[in-house]
Amino acid sequence: MHVTSDQRLDDGVLERGFTLGEIPGILWTPASASGSAPVPLILLGHPPLGLRAMYPRLAARARQAAADGFAAATIELPGSGDRPRQAAADQARADLRRAMEAGEQVGDEIIDALVLPLVDQAVPEWRAALDALLSLPEIGGPVGYSGGVISLGVRLAVVEPRIEAACLFAGSFVPRVMFEEARRVTIPLHVLLQWDDEGNDRQAALDLFDAFGSEEKSLHAHMGGHTGVPQSAGDAAARFFTRHLS
């Protein structure tokens, strides 16, 4: 893990850019992390739109986490941002756009091609990033995951024992095979759903929530489209992590 930049934000949060091999990432740590006790960590998931495009929203979430005493970190997803393009992923996105513009139902073949290769490549990268982040003296766990792509969060919750709680954003297509993986998820879950999300299959999101094997799971649905998440939803997610990571 190589630190490429650092700056102190106006609320005292330390923001550091880093690379892990060819993978760019960002780490935010609260001012309290300079003390003797290491702080918990929240991994910030996001759609494959690139860290530069997602930065304002990611930074806002990270600063909220820092205000609650947590470090937060994210990495660039495969095939997005400054990472090399992937022809198969680009083709899957183009097929998705064509189907949606034509008003057609998005088929399983498109969903699988869009999501499964991303999950298969990104999850090992997230785990490698977690290894590097937890080696820092100011970060000690426990660890949470917050955000989307929801299938990526599901896979991480299954295979990564260091993740103890997750807030999942139900705003992306879900391959059918992920429902079986969801049954193996046992950590506490806080799931956010925008009821009128134009790019999300609401029933699939509800079915996925039903499939989760966690004894503690809650679904928080709000009226509005994909980007209309109310502030109260962020506040509730912050309280969830305070309960499970503090």
mmCIF file of N, CA and C in Angstrom, residues 141-192:
data_model
loop_
_atom_site.group_PDB
_atom_site.id
_atom_site.type_symbol
_atom_site.label_atom_id
_atom_site.label_comp_id
_atom_site.label_asym_id
_atom_site.label_seq_id
_atom_site.Cartn_x
_atom_site.Cartn_y
_atom_site.Cartn_z
ATOM 1 N N GLY A 141 -10.237 -2.232 13.524
ATOM 2 C CA GLY A 141 -11.469 -2.989 13.471
ATOM 3 C C GLY A 141 -12.285 -2.743 14.737
ATOM 4 N N PRO A 142 -13.512 -3.279 14.796
ATOM 5 C CA PRO A 142 -14.130 -4.144 13.803
ATOM 6 C C PRO A 142 -14.405 -3.432 12.483
ATOM 7 N N VAL A 143 -14.851 -4.197 11.483
ATOM 8 C CA VAL A 143 -15.011 -3.691 10.123
ATOM 9 C C VAL A 143 -16.472 -3.820 9.686
ATOM 10 N N GLY A 144 -16.968 -2.782 9.005
ATOM 11 C CA GLY A 144 -18.278 -2.826 8.384
ATOM 12 C C GLY A 144 -18.163 -2.560 6.900
ATOM 13 N N TYR A 145 -19.211 -2.923 6.164
ATOM 14 C CA TYR A 145 -19.302 -2.616 4.734
ATOM 15 C C TYR A 145 -20.558 -1.800 4.516
ATOM 16 N N SER A 146 -20.451 -0.744 3.700
ATOM 17 C CA SER A 146 -21.592 0.136 3.458
ATOM 18 C C SER A 146 -21.663 0.490 1.987
ATOM 19 N N GLY A 147 -22.808 0.183 1.341
ATOM 20 C CA GLY A 147 -23.009 0.635 -0.024
ATOM 21 C C GLY A 147 -23.366 -0.480 -0.978
ATOM 22 N N GLY A 148 -23.120 -0.251 -2.238
ATOM 23 C CA GLY A 148 -23.348 -1.191 -3.326
ATOM 24 C C GLY A 148 -22.008 -1.418 -4.008
ATOM 25 N N VAL A 149 -21.964 -2.136 -5.011
ATOM 26 C CA VAL A 149 -22.937 -2.968 -5.687
ATOM 27 C C VAL A 149 -23.426 -4.022 -4.694
ATOM 28 N N ILE A 150 -24.751 -4.248 -4.566
ATOM 29 C CA ILE A 150 -25.229 -5.090 -3.489
ATOM 30 C C ILE A 150 -24.700 -6.522 -3.593
ATOM 31 N N SER A 151 -24.519 -7.045 -4.802
ATOM 32 C CA SER A 151 -23.987 -8.406 -4.946
ATOM 33 C C SER A 151 -22.563 -8.494 -4.424
ATOM 34 N N LEU A 152 -21.794 -7.428 -4.600
ATOM 35 C CA LEU A 152 -20.440 -7.387 -4.066
ATOM 36 C C LEU A 152 -20.481 -7.426 -2.541
ATOM 37 N N GLY A 153 -21.410 -6.662 -1.945
ATOM 38 C CA GLY A 153 -21.554 -6.679 -0.503
ATOM 39 C C GLY A 153 -21.977 -8.032 0.014
ATOM 40 N N VAL A 154 -22.862 -8.706 -0.718
ATOM 41 C CA VAL A 154 -23.299 -10.046 -0.320
ATOM 42 C C VAL A 154 -22.116 -11.004 -0.306
ATOM 43 N N ARG A 155 -21.343 -11.020 -1.389
ATOM 44 C CA ARG A 155 -20.187 -11.921 -1.463
ATOM 45 C C ARG A 155 -19.187 -11.627 -0.346
ATOM 46 N N LEU A 156 -18.900 -10.357 -0.112
ATOM 47 C CA LEU A 156 -17.970 -10.017 0.966
ATOM 48 C C LEU A 156 -18.492 -10.487 2.321
ATOM 49 N N ALA A 157 -19.788 -10.333 2.550
ATOM 50 C CA ALA A 157 -20.362 -10.761 3.833
ATOM 51 C C ALA A 157 -20.245 -12.264 4.027
ATOM 52 N N VAL A 158 -20.224 -13.000 2.927
ATOM 53 C CA VAL A 158 -20.111 -14.455 3.007
ATOM 54 C C VAL A 158 -18.674 -14.907 3.250
ATOM 55 N N VAL A 159 -17.725 -14.309 2.509
ATOM 56 C CA VAL A 159 -16.356 -14.855 2.502
ATOM 57 C C VAL A 159 -15.400 -14.134 3.438
ATOM 58 N N GLU A 160 -15.749 -12.933 3.930
ATOM 59 C CA GLU A 160 -14.812 -12.136 4.712
ATOM 60 C C GLU A 160 -15.250 -12.085 6.182
ATOM 61 N N PRO A 161 -14.636 -12.915 7.041
ATOM 62 C CA PRO A 161 -15.073 -12.973 8.442
ATOM 63 C C PRO A 161 -14.773 -11.715 9.249
ATOM 64 N N ARG A 162 -13.898 -10.847 8.720
ATOM 65 C CA ARG A 162 -13.582 -9.625 9.475
ATOM 66 C C ARG A 162 -14.682 -8.574 9.366
ATOM 67 N N ILE A 163 -15.595 -8.738 8.414
ATOM 68 C CA ILE A 163 -16.725 -7.808 8.280
ATOM 69 C C ILE A 163 -17.828 -8.262 9.239
ATOM 70 N N GLU A 164 -18.191 -7.410 10.177
ATOM 71 C CA GLU A 164 -19.108 -7.788 11.251
ATOM 72 C C GLU A 164 -20.504 -7.211 11.094
ATOM 73 N N ALA A 165 -20.703 -6.269 10.192
ATOM 74 C CA ALA A 165 -22.022 -5.691 9.954
ATOM 75 C C ALA A 165 -21.989 -5.010 8.592
ATOM 76 N N ALA A 166 -23.151 -4.923 7.928
ATOM 77 C CA ALA A 166 -23.186 -4.327 6.598
ATOM 78 C C ALA A 166 -24.469 -3.551 6.395
ATOM 79 N N CYS A 167 -24.307 -2.388 5.754
ATOM 80 C CA CYS A 167 -25.431 -1.590 5.266
ATOM 81 C C CYS A 167 -25.407 -1.707 3.749
ATOM 82 N N LEU A 168 -26.397 -2.373 3.178
ATOM 83 C CA LEU A 168 -26.404 -2.675 1.750
ATOM 84 C C LEU A 168 -27.401 -1.795 1.023
ATOM 85 N N PHE A 169 -26.979 -1.249 -0.129
ATOM 86 C CA PHE A 169 -27.833 -0.392 -0.943
ATOM 87 C C PHE A 169 -28.466 -1.238 -2.046
ATOM 88 N N ALA A 170 -29.777 -1.410 -1.980
ATOM 89 C CA ALA A 170 -30.491 -2.226 -2.967
ATOM 90 C C ALA A 170 -30.797 -1.374 -4.193
ATOM 91 N N GLY A 171 -29.782 -1.106 -5.001
ATOM 92 C CA GLY A 171 -29.963 -0.241 -6.160
ATOM 93 C C GLY A 171 -29.296 -0.783 -7.398
ATOM 94 N N SER A 172 -29.095 -2.106 -7.466
ATOM 95 C CA SER A 172 -28.433 -2.685 -8.634
ATOM 96 C C SER A 172 -29.068 -4.035 -8.948
ATOM 97 N N PHE A 173 -28.879 -4.487 -10.183
ATOM 98 C CA PHE A 173 -29.425 -5.774 -10.586
ATOM 99 C C PHE A 173 -28.721 -6.913 -9.858
ATOM 100 N N VAL A 174 -29.469 -7.986 -9.576
ATOM 101 C CA VAL A 174 -28.947 -9.097 -8.780
ATOM 102 C C VAL A 174 -29.047 -10.395 -9.575
ATOM 103 N N PRO A 175 -27.922 -11.041 -9.876
ATOM 104 C CA PRO A 175 -27.980 -12.350 -10.540
ATOM 105 C C PRO A 175 -28.675 -13.381 -9.647
ATOM 106 N N ARG A 176 -29.323 -14.343 -10.278
ATOM 107 C CA ARG A 176 -30.066 -15.341 -9.514
ATOM 108 C C ARG A 176 -29.171 -16.134 -8.563
ATOM 109 N N VAL A 177 -27.927 -16.388 -8.960
ATOM 110 C CA VAL A 177 -27.049 -17.192 -8.098
ATOM 111 C C VAL A 177 -26.742 -16.489 -6.782
ATOM 112 N N MET A 178 -26.898 -15.158 -6.743
ATOM 113 C CA MET A 178 -26.600 -14.434 -5.516
ATOM 114 C C MET A 178 -27.638 -14.697 -4.428
ATOM 115 N N PHE A 179 -28.826 -15.159 -4.807
ATOM 116 C CA PHE A 179 -29.840 -15.448 -3.795
ATOM 117 C C PHE A 179 -29.405 -16.619 -2.915
ATOM 118 N N GLU A 180 -28.718 -17.590 -3.514
ATOM 119 C CA GLU A 180 -28.208 -18.703 -2.715
ATOM 120 C C GLU A 180 -27.094 -18.228 -1.790
ATOM 121 N N GLU A 181 -26.241 -17.346 -2.272
ATOM 122 C CA GLU A 181 -25.197 -16.803 -1.404
ATOM 123 C C GLU A 181 -25.812 -15.989 -0.274
ATOM 124 N N ALA A 182 -26.910 -15.282 -0.552
ATOM 125 C CA ALA A 182 -27.553 -14.460 0.474
ATOM 126 C C ALA A 182 -28.010 -15.301 1.657
ATOM 127 N N ARG A 183 -28.391 -16.540 1.410
ATOM 128 C CA ARG A 183 -28.835 -17.408 2.501
ATOM 129 C C ARG A 183 -27.699 -17.735 3.462
ATOM 130 N N ARG A 184 -26.459 -17.547 3.029
ATOM 131 C CA ARG A 184 -25.296 -17.833 3.871
ATOM 132 C C ARG A 184 -24.825 -16.612 4.647
ATOM 133 N N VAL A 185 -25.452 -15.461 4.425
ATOM 134 C CA VAL A 185 -25.089 -14.240 5.150
ATOM 135 C C VAL A 185 -25.715 -14.299 6.546
ATOM 136 N N THR A 186 -24.902 -14.101 7.567
ATOM 137 C CA THR A 186 -25.407 -14.196 8.945
ATOM 138 C C THR A 186 -25.123 -12.947 9.775
ATOM 139 N N ILE A 187 -24.358 -11.997 9.261
ATOM 140 C CA ILE A 187 -24.030 -10.802 10.040
ATOM 141 C C ILE A 187 -25.231 -9.859 10.090
ATOM 142 N N PRO A 188 -25.289 -8.932 11.048
ATOM 143 C CA PRO A 188 -26.365 -7.934 11.069
ATOM 144 C C PRO A 188 -26.386 -7.117 9.785
ATOM 145 N N LEU A 189 -27.603 -6.875 9.263
ATOM 146 C CA LEU A 189 -27.777 -6.164 8.001
ATOM 147 C C LEU A 189 -28.770 -5.018 8.153
ATOM 148 N N HIS A 190 -28.450 -3.940 7.470
ATOM 149 C CA HIS A 190 -29.314 -2.764 7.367
ATOM 150 C C HIS A 190 -29.419 -2.490 5.878
ATOM 151 N N VAL A 191 -30.579 -2.723 5.278
ATOM 152 C CA VAL A 191 -30.732 -2.661 3.831
ATOM 153 C C VAL A 191 -31.565 -1.441 3.447
ATOM 154 N N LEU A 192 -31.033 -0.627 2.523
ATOM 155 C CA LEU A 192 -31.725 0.571 2.036
ATOM 156 C C LEU A 192 -32.318 0.307 0.660
#
